[in-house]
């Protein structure tokens, strides 16, 4: 309204000025000295001075003069603001304003920018077009914006009164959809309650609908008529798919494409269309998206094939700020399988994945969260073909609720845990697991201490209680009654107490005692049933032979009822540290350091084999009834059984060695500490209470890192002070004969193991050969992620293409002493694999998901190969898994509104396994 009044006042001002040339008394009567005619344009061009002039006119015009000014009923209801960088020309006679150079007109929510704008205040029509630049190229093309809607065009006209316009060679974008039309008409509705949004409609002729952002689109759906409802829908008439402006045989009689912003319910187009010899024609991942309220999204998708294979998946994401977030995915799959004999089966599989995380600020004392990954019948390896899904054979879940009382020294934890091996199909579920425990308590510490701390004030006490139910069984029959019948239940109570003293300044004395009580509600019983089992055979000569296999059998039963056992352990240990250092003044090696951590301890525990306790029982052996076989009634208990080692009054010894070096770095002239060997440990014990075999086996082990952390070397070995002999069954057992008295050796070699695990990138190998200084890798996974983030740097030579490749090699050597006395050397593990990507150009990429070779099994380790090509608005790719005989090739529009336009060709794992 103000802009309209401004224009009207300018007209009145012009007429008044013309009249003042004839009658100067007019100017004197209103008290304003009007400028000369040649300076009027300058005043009008200065928006600030025009505003001052308008205000002065409104306040100083005589009453009779203002009454002669009337406003049309068709005048605009809001001011029109306009400006230009170069110049503004006012055509008083034609009632037009010409704006040149970065012209801008704003009215309500409408903003128009162009190189040249003509505003006709008589008709309220604005015309905009570009102007040629110094080279004759078009510039300053009209840009129209109404709220959150905008488009560009070669030329346009818009009527502020009717809110209708016509544009030529228009380009508009709705979300990721670009519409290019030869001629379009648009209507802007009345603004909604949100002034940034209006109810608009766009009608286009001969337009192309695409997601390509190139000025000359590489593809699109061309139609003669289109209607666009911004932020809602695009409706097209008969349409033809064009690629590189070449029509294709694909026609659509009509179509509609949702372009809603934000969260809206809608159809999920299929991810793949495929044909399978086993399953027939099918669609993958077709479904519907549901926004459930403010905080939850739900996606339901299905895989459907004509011959009866189908699957359904539900995926949900939820988030509440400052409270929690998580995601849930459930899948069920039915697969049709036909063997070579024509027998058809339809095995089913199931998957449940849930991840929940609670925000730290959600609750001061309660915490709830974790992850669940549960499958039945190898769901992910059946449904997916990528290496990560196929090769993952161990699944684990952990979910818990915990409560920590404020100002209280205890906490409660309720947990669910699960482990599953997809190769053996064995699954173990622990639920529920209740755990109540106290923090470390100091029962003898004074509340108000005066003077120093007394020795008994350092005594600690801690209590832990746990109750658990455990279910075990194959995943295919896990939810059967048999699994619940075999479930194990139990509870345990642990009380520990200890303290630490400083002796002679350099020694630490650590006494401690622990008590455990375990409750079970089932026990194990074994009964010997006499009965001769004879195997009869007839030789070729007709001689009948009889061989006694056993003299009886065992009958194992599970007995319901409460059973418990208790254990007690007391210990005393003395530890110290010894340091040895050698310094060198010259050379790259500046020092060596040897840290020895000796430990001597004494341990006592009672004899749990005492028949009076009833923890262990004996039954006749089935092969030799004269001998007896011992078993515990707590067999298969979730908290184990009491130790069978008898009374323990053992002296324990341990020697831990750490070797370090200091090397001089020429790069920064500093000395750096390098670990040569980590924790080379030698330990064993001597049991004074044992009647034989008092010495335990001696174990030794250690680790170190080589090649600046790229290779980890692990070593372990076992030695025995006693020799081994065969018993009546032929099994090798330790006997009470020392190796020193028998063979003149202090200990006998039992076995040894050496493990080498190497993880190295091609970039690291280059640095080693080039002699570059490189940092020691402490976290291999973090180093890999860091290098991937730097992968986009400019390539300098051919080998740099492989910098993102990582090579992993695992080898394990075993050396064992056989009963015959011979040492046998074996390579138990020897495999190598690599993975990474080669970025040949900015658009070409070769992916090696995983390819390797297992030298022990003499087979490839599930190679997964592929490549991808960025085609601007399209993408092309191929993936191949030769182990399963599967492959896929696709050319498709990049994910978005038109992401359903694709040409897939693939073979699934059912057809691949059938023909491979």
Coordinates of C-alpha atoms in Angstrom, one line a residue, residues 352-354 368-375 395-402 413-420 427-435 467-471 478-479:
X352 CA 16.3 -59.1 14.5
X353 CA 18.6 -56.2 15.0
X354 CA 18.0 -53.5 17.6
X368 CA 19.2 -48.4 29.4
X369 CA 20.7 -49.4 26.1
X370 CA 22.8 -51.8 24.0
X371 CA 22.5 -53.8 20.8
X372 CA 20.9 -57.0 19.7
X373 CA 21.9 -59.0 16.5
X374 CA 19.9 -62.2 16.3
X375 CA 19.4 -64.5 13.4
X395 CA 27.0 -62.8 16.3
X396 CA 26.8 -61.2 19.7
X397 CA 24.2 -59.1 21.6
X398 CA 24.4 -57.1 24.8
X399 CA 21.5 -55.1 26.3
X400 CA 21.3 -53.9 29.8
X401 CA 19.5 -51.7 32.3
X402 CA 21.6 -50.3 35.2
X413 CA 22.4 -54.3 36.5
X414 CA 19.8 -56.3 34.6
X415 CA 21.2 -57.6 31.3
X416 CA 20.5 -59.7 28.2
X417 CA 23.4 -61.3 26.3
X418 CA 23.5 -63.6 23.3
X419 CA 26.2 -65.4 21.2
X420 CA 25.7 -67.3 18.1
X427 CA 23.3 -70.3 20.1
X428 CA 23.5 -69.3 23.7
X429 CA 21.2 -66.8 25.4
X430 CA 21.7 -65.4 28.9
X431 CA 18.5 -63.8 30.1
X432 CA 17.8 -62.4 32.5
X433 CA 21.1 -61.7 34.3
X434 CA 20.7 -59.8 37.5
X435 CA 23.8 -58.4 39.1
X467 CA 21.6 -64.6 39.1
X468 CA 21.3 -65.9 35.6
X469 CA 19.3 -68.1 33.2
X470 CA 21.1 -69.7 30.3
X471 CA 19.5 -71.3 27.2
X478 CA 15.9 -72.7 19.7
X479 CA 12.3 -71.8 20.6

